[in-house]
PDB file of C-alpha atoms in Angstrom:
ATOM      1  CA  UNK A   6      68.964 135.330  66.705  1.00 75.00           C
ATOM      2  CA  UNK A   7      68.686 134.869  70.486  1.00 84.00           C
ATOM      3  CA  UNK A   8      69.363 131.955  72.829  1.00 84.00           C
ATOM      4  CA  UNK A   9      65.752 130.778  72.967  1.00 90.00           C
ATOM      5  CA  UNK A  10      65.573 130.694  69.165  1.00 92.00           C
ATOM      6  CA  UNK A  11      68.736 128.583  69.053  1.00 92.00           C
ATOM      7  CA  UNK A  12      67.265 126.177  71.605  1.00 93.00           C
ATOM      8  CA  UNK A  13      64.138 125.940  69.430  1.00 94.00           C
ATOM      9  CA  UNK A  14      66.267 124.854  66.440  1.00 95.00           C
ATOM     10  CA  UNK A  15      67.228 121.792  68.477  1.00 95.00           C
ATOM     11  CA  UNK A  16      63.845 121.040  70.049  1.00 96.00           C
ATOM     12  CA  UNK A  17      62.164 121.294  66.624  1.00 95.00           C
ATOM     13  CA  UNK A  18      64.572 118.531  65.544  1.00 93.00           C
ATOM     14  CA  UNK A  19      63.273 116.271  68.315  1.00 92.00           C
ATOM     15  CA  UNK A  20      65.932 116.942  70.939  1.00 92.00           C
ATOM     16  CA  UNK A  21      64.499 117.113  74.458  1.00 93.00           C
ATOM     17  CA  UNK A  22      64.380 120.578  76.020  1.00 94.00           C
ATOM     18  CA  UNK A  23      66.794 119.917  78.900  1.00 93.00           C
ATOM     19  CA  UNK A  24      69.297 118.333  76.509  1.00 91.00           C
ATOM     20  CA  UNK A  25      68.909 121.198  74.025  1.00 93.00           C
ATOM     21  CA  UNK A  26      69.526 123.759  76.768  1.00 91.00           C
ATOM     22  CA  UNK A  27      72.659 121.911  77.929  1.00 90.00           C
ATOM     23  CA  UNK A  28      73.996 121.698  74.367  1.00 92.00           C
ATOM     24  CA  UNK A  29      73.394 125.386  73.679  1.00 90.00           C
ATOM     25  CA  UNK A  30      75.185 126.221  76.928  1.00 87.00           C
ATOM     26  CA  UNK A  31      78.136 124.094  75.765  1.00 89.00           C
ATOM     27  CA  UNK A  32      78.200 125.822  72.382  1.00 90.00           C
ATOM     28  CA  UNK A  33      78.013 129.301  73.924  1.00 86.00           C
ATOM     29  CA  UNK A  34      80.760 128.439  76.393  1.00 84.00           C
ATOM     30  CA  UNK A  35      83.074 127.459  73.534  1.00 84.00           C
ATOM     31  CA  UNK A  36      82.188 130.073  70.926  1.00 86.00           C
ATOM     32  CA  UNK A  37      82.057 132.973  73.394  1.00 78.00           C
ATOM     33  CA  UNK A  38      85.130 131.745  75.335  1.00 80.00           C
ATOM     34  CA  UNK A  39      83.353 131.683  78.681  1.00 71.00           C
ATOM     35  CA  UNK A  40      84.920 130.067  81.727  1.00 68.00           C
ATOM     36  CA  UNK A  41      82.987 127.707  84.046  1.00 61.00           C
ATOM     37  CA  UNK A  42      82.736 130.623  86.508  1.00 67.00           C
ATOM     38  CA  UNK A  43      81.246 132.828  83.779  1.00 64.00           C
ATOM     39  CA  UNK A  44      78.612 130.163  83.152  1.00 61.00           C
ATOM     40  CA  UNK A  45      77.781 129.762  86.854  1.00 61.00           C
ATOM     41  CA  UNK A  46      77.504 133.543  87.344  1.00 60.00           C
ATOM     42  CA  UNK A  47      75.483 133.853  84.104  1.00 64.00           C
ATOM     43  CA  UNK A  48      77.702 136.632  82.820  1.00 65.00           C
ATOM     44  CA  UNK A  49      76.494 138.412  79.665  1.00 67.00           C
ATOM     45  CA  UNK A  50      76.993 136.642  76.344  1.00 70.00           C
ATOM     46  CA  UNK A  51      78.538 138.381  73.335  1.00 71.00           C
ATOM     47  CA  UNK A  52      75.385 138.462  71.237  1.00 68.00           C
ATOM     48  CA  UNK A  53      77.401 139.057  68.074  1.00 74.00           C
ATOM     49  CA  UNK A  54      78.663 135.460  68.335  1.00 81.00           C
ATOM     50  CA  UNK A  55      75.208 133.850  68.532  1.00 87.00           C
ATOM     51  CA  UNK A  56      74.951 133.460  64.754  1.00 88.00           C
ATOM     52  CA  UNK A  57      77.960 131.143  64.961  1.00 90.00           C
ATOM     53  CA  UNK A  58      76.272 129.211  67.764  1.00 91.00           C
ATOM     54  CA  UNK A  59      73.104 128.982  65.667  1.00 93.00           C
ATOM     55  CA  UNK A  60      75.098 127.500  62.780  1.00 94.00           C
ATOM     56  CA  UNK A  61      76.419 124.742  65.047  1.00 94.00           C
ATOM     57  CA  UNK A  62      72.834 124.122  66.202  1.00 95.00           C
ATOM     58  CA  UNK A  63      71.595 123.844  62.622  1.00 95.00           C
ATOM     59  CA  UNK A  64      74.308 121.280  61.809  1.00 95.00           C
ATOM     60  CA  UNK A  65      73.323 119.337  64.912  1.00 94.00           C
ATOM     61  CA  UNK A  66      69.638 119.428  63.939  1.00 95.00           C
ATOM     62  CA  UNK A  67      70.192 118.518  60.291  1.00 93.00           C
ATOM     63  CA  UNK A  68      72.653 115.675  60.766  1.00 92.00           C
ATOM     64  CA  UNK A  69      71.757 114.255  64.180  1.00 91.00           C
ATOM     65  CA  UNK A  70      75.491 114.076  64.872  1.00 92.00           C
ATOM     66  CA  UNK A  71      76.379 114.593  68.558  1.00 93.00           C
ATOM     67  CA  UNK A  72      77.268 118.179  69.361  1.00 93.00           C
ATOM     68  CA  UNK A  73      80.606 117.053  70.815  1.00 94.00           C
ATOM     69  CA  UNK A  74      81.665 115.665  67.423  1.00 95.00           C
ATOM     70  CA  UNK A  75      80.539 118.848  65.679  1.00 94.00           C
ATOM     71  CA  UNK A  76      82.507 121.021  68.114  1.00 93.00           C
ATOM     72  CA  UNK A  77      85.409 118.556  68.252  1.00 95.00           C
ATOM     73  CA  UNK A  78      85.600 118.273  72.026  1.00 95.00           C
ATOM     74  CA  UNK A  79      83.850 117.051  75.154  1.00 94.00           C
ATOM     75  CA  UNK A  80      84.251 117.776  78.844  1.00 94.00           C
ATOM     76  CA  UNK A  81      85.020 114.873  81.175  1.00 96.00           C
ATOM     77  CA  UNK A  82      85.969 114.861  84.835  1.00 96.00           C
ATOM     78  CA  UNK A  83      86.614 118.597  84.757  1.00 92.00           C
ATOM     79  CA  UNK A  84      88.809 118.698  81.656  1.00 95.00           C
ATOM     80  CA  UNK A  85      88.348 119.273  77.935  1.00 94.00           C
ATOM     81  CA  UNK A  86      89.139 116.390  75.557  1.00 97.00           C
ATOM     82  CA  UNK A  87      89.412 116.339  71.793  1.00 97.00           C
ATOM     83  CA  UNK A  88      86.957 113.872  70.237  1.00 97.00           C
ATOM     84  CA  UNK A  89      86.012 112.808  66.724  1.00 96.00           C
ATOM     85  CA  UNK A  90      84.263 109.953  64.929  1.00 95.00           C
ATOM     86  CA  UNK A  91      87.030 107.517  65.908  1.00 96.00           C
ATOM     87  CA  UNK A  92      86.438 107.647  69.675  1.00 97.00           C
ATOM     88  CA  UNK A  93      83.519 107.275  72.041  1.00 95.00           C
ATOM     89  CA  UNK A  94      82.226 110.549  73.392  1.00 94.00           C
ATOM     90  CA  UNK A  95      82.963 110.577  77.146  1.00 95.00           C
ATOM     91  CA  UNK A  96      79.749 110.154  79.114  1.00 92.00           C
ATOM     92  CA  UNK A  97      78.760 111.184  82.609  1.00 91.00           C
ATOM     93  CA  UNK A  98      78.345 107.625  83.871  1.00 93.00           C
ATOM     94  CA  UNK A  99      81.982 106.873  83.032  1.00 97.00           C
ATOM     95  CA  UNK A 100      83.015 109.484  85.601  1.00 97.00           C
ATOM     96  CA  UNK A 101      81.739 107.020  88.220  1.00 98.00           C
ATOM     97  CA  UNK A 102      84.249 104.484  86.868  1.00 98.00           C
ATOM     98  CA  UNK A 103      87.073 107.004  87.316  1.00 98.00           C
ATOM     99  CA  UNK A 104      85.873 107.924  90.812  1.00 98.00           C
ATOM    100  CA  UNK A 105      85.906 104.279  91.877  1.00 98.00           C
ATOM    101  CA  UNK A 106      89.362 103.754  90.396  1.00 98.00           C
ATOM    102  CA  UNK A 107      90.795 106.786  92.180  1.00 98.00           C
ATOM    103  CA  UNK A 108      89.268 105.650  95.459  1.00 98.00           C
ATOM    104  CA  UNK A 109      90.918 102.222  95.133  1.00 98.00           C
ATOM    105  CA  UNK A 110      94.235 103.656  93.913  1.00 98.00           C
ATOM    106  CA  UNK A 111      94.557 106.113  96.781  1.00 98.00           C
ATOM    107  CA  UNK A 112      93.418 103.649  99.450  1.00 98.00           C
ATOM    108  CA  UNK A 113      96.074 101.130  98.380  1.00 97.00           C
ATOM    109  CA  UNK A 114      98.897 103.404  97.228  1.00 97.00           C
ATOM    110  CA  UNK A 115      98.789 101.875  93.747  1.00 98.00           C
ATOM    111  CA  UNK A 116     101.173 103.218  91.092  1.00 98.00           C
ATOM    112  CA  UNK A 117     100.680 101.336  87.808  1.00 98.00           C
ATOM    113  CA  UNK A 118      97.434 101.341  85.856  1.00 98.00           C
ATOM    114  CA  UNK A 119      96.384  99.680  82.575  1.00 98.00           C
ATOM    115  CA  UNK A 120      93.419 101.176  80.701  1.00 98.00           C
ATOM    116  CA  UNK A 121      92.106  98.719  78.096  1.00 98.00           C
ATOM    117  CA  UNK A 122      90.189 100.217  75.167  1.00 98.00           C
ATOM    118  CA  UNK A 123      91.368 103.707  76.017  1.00 98.00           C
ATOM    119  CA  UNK A 124      89.703 105.507  73.085  1.00 97.00           C
ATOM    120  CA  UNK A 125      90.084 109.265  73.613  1.00 98.00           C
ATOM    121  CA  UNK A 126      92.276 108.570  76.640  1.00 98.00           C
ATOM    122  CA  UNK A 127      89.848 110.375  78.944  1.00 98.00           C
ATOM    123  CA  UNK A 128      89.918 107.622  81.610  1.00 98.00           C
ATOM    124  CA  UNK A 129      93.710 107.251  81.502  1.00 98.00           C
ATOM    125  CA  UNK A 130      94.296 110.998  81.572  1.00 98.00           C
ATOM    126  CA  UNK A 131      91.776 111.610  84.367  1.00 98.00           C
ATOM    127  CA  UNK A 132      93.461 109.001  86.556  1.00 98.00           C
ATOM    128  CA  UNK A 133      96.937 110.339  85.770  1.00 98.00           C
ATOM    129  CA  UNK A 134      95.862 113.895  86.544  1.00 98.00           C
ATOM    130  CA  UNK A 135      94.303 112.988  89.877  1.00 98.00           C
ATOM    131  CA  UNK A 136      96.762 110.468  91.312  1.00 98.00           C
ATOM    132  CA  UNK A 137     100.467 109.703  91.581  1.00 97.00           C
ATOM    133  CA  UNK A 138     100.365 106.953  88.972  1.00 98.00           C
ATOM    134  CA  UNK A 139     101.747 105.815  85.638  1.00 97.00           C
ATOM    135  CA  UNK A 140      98.915 104.898  83.246  1.00 98.00           C
ATOM    136  CA  UNK A 141      99.261 102.857  80.080  1.00 98.00           C
ATOM    137  CA  UNK A 142      96.286 103.129  77.746  1.00 98.00           C
ATOM    138  CA  UNK A 143      95.885 100.531  74.998  1.00 98.00           C
ATOM    139  CA  UNK A 144      93.544 100.380  72.030  1.00 98.00           C
ATOM    140  CA  UNK A 145      93.310  98.429  68.791  1.00 97.00           C
ATOM    141  CA  UNK A 146      92.477 101.594  66.818  1.00 97.00           C
ATOM    142  CA  UNK A 147      95.374 103.713  65.562  1.00 98.00           C
ATOM    143  CA  UNK A 148      92.935 106.559  64.878  1.00 97.00           C
ATOM    144  CA  UNK A 149      91.750 106.509  68.489  1.00 98.00           C
ATOM    145  CA  UNK A 150      95.308 106.423  69.799  1.00 98.00           C
ATOM    146  CA  UNK A 151      96.173 109.582  67.876  1.00 98.00           C
ATOM    147  CA  UNK A 152      93.387 111.389  69.748  1.00 98.00           C
ATOM    148  CA  UNK A 153      94.508 109.916  73.084  1.00 98.00           C
ATOM    149  CA  UNK A 154      98.073 111.112  72.483  1.00 98.00           C
ATOM    150  CA  UNK A 155      96.812 114.574  71.551  1.00 98.00           C
ATOM    151  CA  UNK A 156      94.787 114.764  74.752  1.00 98.00           C
ATOM    152  CA  UNK A 157      97.662 113.602  76.938  1.00 98.00           C
ATOM    153  CA  UNK A 158      99.960 116.168  75.330  1.00 97.00           C
ATOM    154  CA  UNK A 159      97.442 118.985  75.800  1.00 97.00           C
ATOM    155  CA  UNK A 160      97.161 118.070  79.487  1.00 98.00           C
ATOM    156  CA  UNK A 161     100.964 117.817  79.877  1.00 97.00           C
ATOM    157  CA  UNK A 162     100.805 114.119  80.750  1.00 97.00           C
ATOM    158  CA  UNK A 163     103.454 112.849  78.349  1.00 84.00           C
ATOM    159  CA  UNK A 164     105.329 110.956  81.087  1.00 89.00           C
ATOM    160  CA  UNK A 165     102.300 109.931  83.164  1.00 96.00           C
ATOM    161  CA  UNK A 166      99.762 108.739  80.575  1.00 98.00           C
ATOM    162  CA  UNK A 167     101.235 106.828  77.631  1.00 98.00           C
ATOM    163  CA  UNK A 168      99.541 104.883  74.865  1.00 98.00           C
ATOM    164  CA  UNK A 169     100.173 101.790  72.797  1.00 98.00           C
ATOM    165  CA  UNK A 170      98.393  99.865  70.047  1.00 98.00           C
ATOM    166  CA  UNK A 171      97.278  96.527  71.474  1.00 98.00           C
ATOM    167  CA  UNK A 172      94.349  94.139  71.108  1.00 97.00           C
ATOM    168  CA  UNK A 173      93.594  93.765  74.833  1.00 97.00           C
ATOM    169  CA  UNK A 174      96.845  92.198  76.150  1.00 98.00           C
ATOM    170  CA  UNK A 175      98.478  91.329  72.818  1.00 97.00           C
ATOM    171  CA  UNK A 176     101.243  93.960  73.088  1.00 97.00           C
ATOM    172  CA  UNK A 177     101.733  93.918  76.858  1.00 97.00           C
ATOM    173  CA  UNK A 178     105.325  92.904  77.515  1.00 94.00           C
ATOM    174  CA  UNK A 179     106.032  89.779  79.607  1.00 89.00           C
ATOM    175  CA  UNK A 180     107.713  91.840  82.341  1.00 91.00           C
ATOM    176  CA  UNK A 181     104.901  94.413  82.619  1.00 96.00           C
ATOM    177  CA  UNK A 182     102.534  94.108  85.570  1.00 97.00           C
ATOM    178  CA  UNK A 183      99.902  96.485  86.906  1.00 98.00           C
ATOM    179  CA  UNK A 184      98.214  97.313  90.197  1.00 98.00           C
ATOM    180  CA  UNK A 185      94.913  98.122  88.469  1.00 98.00           C
ATOM    181  CA  UNK A 186      93.326  97.177  85.168  1.00 98.00           C
ATOM    182  CA  UNK A 187      90.427  99.418  84.203  1.00 98.00           C
ATOM    183  CA  UNK A 188      88.183  99.171  81.168  1.00 98.00           C
ATOM    184  CA  UNK A 189      85.038 100.545  79.601  1.00 98.00           C
ATOM    185  CA  UNK A 190      84.950  97.849  76.906  1.00 97.00           C
ATOM    186  CA  UNK A 191      82.521  97.278  74.036  1.00 95.00           C
ATOM    187  CA  UNK A 192      79.436  95.695  75.609  1.00 95.00           C
ATOM    188  CA  UNK A 193      76.591  95.981  73.092  1.00 92.00           C
ATOM    189  CA  UNK A 194      75.680  92.742  71.276  1.00 90.00           C
ATOM    190  CA  UNK A 195      76.024  93.123  67.506  1.00 86.00           C
ATOM    191  CA  UNK A 196      72.724  93.983  65.848  1.00 81.00           C
ATOM    192  CA  UNK A 197      71.245  95.779  68.870  1.00 86.00           C
ATOM    193  CA  UNK A 198      69.241  98.863  67.776  1.00 81.00           C
ATOM    194  CA  UNK A 199      70.918 102.090  68.912  1.00 77.00           C
ATOM    195  CA  UNK A 200      69.766 105.580  69.788  1.00 74.00           C
ATOM    196  CA  UNK A 201      70.436 107.885  66.853  1.00 71.00           C
ATOM    197  CA  UNK A 202      73.320 109.743  68.528  1.00 70.00           C
ATOM    198  CA  UNK A 203      75.122 106.538  69.493  1.00 77.00           C
ATOM    199  CA  UNK A 204      75.100 105.468  65.834  1.00 79.00           C
ATOM    200  CA  UNK A 205      77.840 108.058  65.237  1.00 87.00           C
ATOM    201  CA  UNK A 206      80.181 106.386  67.738  1.00 88.00           C
ATOM    202  CA  UNK A 207      82.819 103.999  66.295  1.00 90.00           C
ATOM    203  CA  UNK A 208      81.325 100.528  65.953  1.00 90.00           C
ATOM    204  CA  UNK A 209      84.607  98.976  67.085  1.00 89.00           C
ATOM    205  CA  UNK A 210      84.130 100.602  70.491  1.00 92.00           C
ATOM    206  CA  UNK A 211      80.483  99.587  70.838  1.00 91.00           C
ATOM    207  CA  UNK A 212      79.787  96.063  69.634  1.00 91.00           C
ATOM    208  CA  UNK A 213      80.710  92.557  70.695  1.00 92.00           C
ATOM    209  CA  UNK A 214      80.370  89.375  68.645  1.00 92.00           C
ATOM    210  CA  UNK A 215      78.512  87.442  71.340  1.00 91.00           C
ATOM    211  CA  UNK A 216      74.811  87.681  72.138  1.00 91.00           C
ATOM    212  CA  UNK A 217      75.209  88.930  75.725  1.00 94.00           C
ATOM    213  CA  UNK A 218      77.842  91.636  75.281  1.00 94.00           C
ATOM    214  CA  UNK A 219      80.248  89.847  77.616  1.00 97.00           C
ATOM    215  CA  UNK A 220      83.038  89.027  75.136  1.00 97.00           C
ATOM    216  CA  UNK A 221      85.556  91.563  76.407  1.00 97.00           C
ATOM    217  CA  UNK A 222      84.769  91.137  80.090  1.00 98.00           C
ATOM    218  CA  UNK A 223      85.677  87.476  79.666  1.00 98.00           C
ATOM    219  CA  UNK A 224      88.851  88.204  77.676  1.00 98.00           C
ATOM    220  CA  UNK A 225      90.081  90.777  80.158  1.00 98.00           C
ATOM    221  CA  UNK A 226      89.274  88.759  83.287  1.00 98.00           C
ATOM    222  CA  UNK A 227      90.654  85.494  81.889  1.00 97.00           C
ATOM    223  CA  UNK A 228      93.841  87.149  80.652  1.00 97.00           C
ATOM    224  CA  UNK A 229      94.593  89.129  83.810  1.00 96.00           C
ATOM    225  CA  UNK A 230      96.749  86.407  85.393  1.00 93.00           C
ATOM    226  CA  UNK A 231     100.400  87.341  85.078  1.00 90.00           C
ATOM    227  CA  UNK A 232      99.532  90.942  84.183  1.00 96.00           C
ATOM    228  CA  UNK A 233      97.578  92.035  87.255  1.00 97.00           C
ATOM    229  CA  UNK A 234      99.590  91.966  90.457  1.00 96.00           C
ATOM    230  CA  UNK A 235      98.431  89.897  93.431  1.00 94.00           C
ATOM    231  CA  UNK A 236      95.823  91.902  95.364  1.00 96.00           C
ATOM    232  CA  UNK A 237      95.496  94.258  92.421  1.00 98.00           C
ATOM    233  CA  UNK A 238      92.095  95.349  91.140  1.00 98.00           C
ATOM    234  CA  UNK A 239      90.072  94.977  87.974  1.00 98.00           C
ATOM    235  CA  UNK A 240      87.454  97.705  87.445  1.00 98.00           C
ATOM    236  CA  UNK A 241      84.834  97.612  84.701  1.00 98.00           C
ATOM    237  CA  UNK A 242      82.096  99.843  83.407  1.00 98.00           C
ATOM    238  CA  UNK A 243      79.036  97.685  82.851  1.00 97.00           C
ATOM    239  CA  UNK A 244      76.146  97.889  80.435  1.00 94.00           C
ATOM    240  CA  UNK A 245      72.594  97.782  81.760  1.00 93.00           C
ATOM    241  CA  UNK A 246      71.714  94.326  83.086  1.00 94.00           C
ATOM    242  CA  UNK A 247      75.253  92.950  82.804  1.00 97.00           C
ATOM    243  CA  UNK A 248      76.787  93.564  86.240  1.00 97.00           C
ATOM    244  CA  UNK A 249      75.674  90.311  87.866  1.00 97.00           C
ATOM    245  CA  UNK A 250      76.978  88.291  84.924  1.00 98.00           C
ATOM    246  CA  UNK A 251      80.289  90.148  85.107  1.00 98.00           C
ATOM    247  CA  UNK A 252      80.431  89.356  88.807  1.00 98.00           C
ATOM    248  CA  UNK A 253      80.208  85.635  87.995  1.00 98.00           C
ATOM    249  CA  UNK A 254      82.953  85.930  85.368  1.00 98.00           C
ATOM    250  CA  UNK A 255      85.220  87.618  87.904  1.00 98.00           C
ATOM    251  CA  UNK A 256      84.532  85.022  90.606  1.00 97.00           C
ATOM    252  CA  UNK A 257      85.359  82.231  88.137  1.00 96.00           C
ATOM    253  CA  UNK A 258      88.721  83.856  87.391  1.00 96.00           C
ATOM    254  CA  UNK A 259      90.152  84.248  90.885  1.00 94.00           C
ATOM    255  CA  UNK A 260      88.697  87.594  91.915  1.00 97.00           C
ATOM    256  CA  UNK A 261      87.156  88.406  95.301  1.00 97.00           C
ATOM    257  CA  UNK A 262      85.727  91.417  97.177  1.00 97.00           C
ATOM    258  CA  UNK A 263      83.500  92.082  94.176  1.00 98.00           C
ATOM    259  CA  UNK A 264      81.558  95.340  94.451  1.00 98.00           C
ATOM    260  CA  UNK A 265      78.879  96.816  92.207  1.00 98.00           C
ATOM    261  CA  UNK A 266      77.936 100.491  92.186  1.00 97.00           C
ATOM    262  CA  UNK A 267      74.883 102.099  90.616  1.00 96.00           C
ATOM    263  CA  UNK A 268      74.837 105.285  88.576  1.00 95.00           C
ATOM    264  CA  UNK A 269      72.390 108.154  89.094  1.00 92.00           C
ATOM    265  CA  UNK A 270      69.818 106.341  86.957  1.00 92.00           C
ATOM    266  CA  UNK A 271      69.949 103.311  89.271  1.00 95.00           C
ATOM    267  CA  UNK A 272      71.792 101.140  86.721  1.00 96.00           C
ATOM    268  CA  UNK A 273      74.496  98.823  88.068  1.00 97.00           C
ATOM    269  CA  UNK A 274      77.300 100.621  86.276  1.00 97.00           C
ATOM    270  CA  UNK A 275      80.694  99.881  87.880  1.00 98.00           C
ATOM    271  CA  UNK A 276      82.040  96.469  88.892  1.00 98.00           C
ATOM    272  CA  UNK A 277      85.298  96.222  90.825  1.00 98.00           C
ATOM    273  CA  UNK A 278      87.139  93.209  92.229  1.00 98.00           C
ATOM    274  CA  UNK A 279      90.416  92.260  93.904  1.00 98.00           C
ATOM    275  CA  UNK A 280      92.691  89.676  92.334  1.00 96.00           C
ATOM    276  CA  UNK A 281      93.833  86.840  94.575  1.00 87.00           C
ATOM    277  CA  UNK A 282      96.588  85.783  92.196  1.00 72.00           C
TER     278      UNK A 282
END
């Protein structure tokens, strides 16, 4: 078994060539214990381990399950995060959300961050790792929170990124306020057809009960008063075609300086706004 044969296992299952190559590289990196530098320098692979890589590829091809769930981890913002069927797999476009948050945090000297719908904790942990902040991540799923806690512990963030079970603001204490609220909330209207891989993500993290996918943007924006400090920021990841509607929701709830940033695909992906109080 060689690398090209392993790639063919995936392409024969309908996975596009560039995606198959990236997934095989991820599998080889993990199984053969290669560092990012090893990958960049294309150092020789231990060919004796390729049968193990091929087995992962066969499971991927047969089940359609995302390779990150099969391996049990994903890379996000330069770090490795445990993932399973209870959390969304971190995606590249969400790194733009983190970048925007860090830009705002550092420009304003912000210290307290609330991450709503934290899932694997990848957003909360990435912010805590790259800024002098305290981050509280909340989620309604106990299963997701166990993964978030594991990730924070692995990254030695026990005192910087903490987690709590809460349905949006339900378990935020009356005396708790934050400089920034950040969220990549569910934004897919229930019943929307999904790509096969996305079907393996937890439905709780994907779907809304309204027809436009705006349910959680409204809840978070409307409930921010008393929780978000004056001149604090609310930062959202947006689904395709939703950013302008989110902008209106924010304007209706006392936010100004609303900015929208596009991802590499040209989709309006990140919406940020300052809270007037």
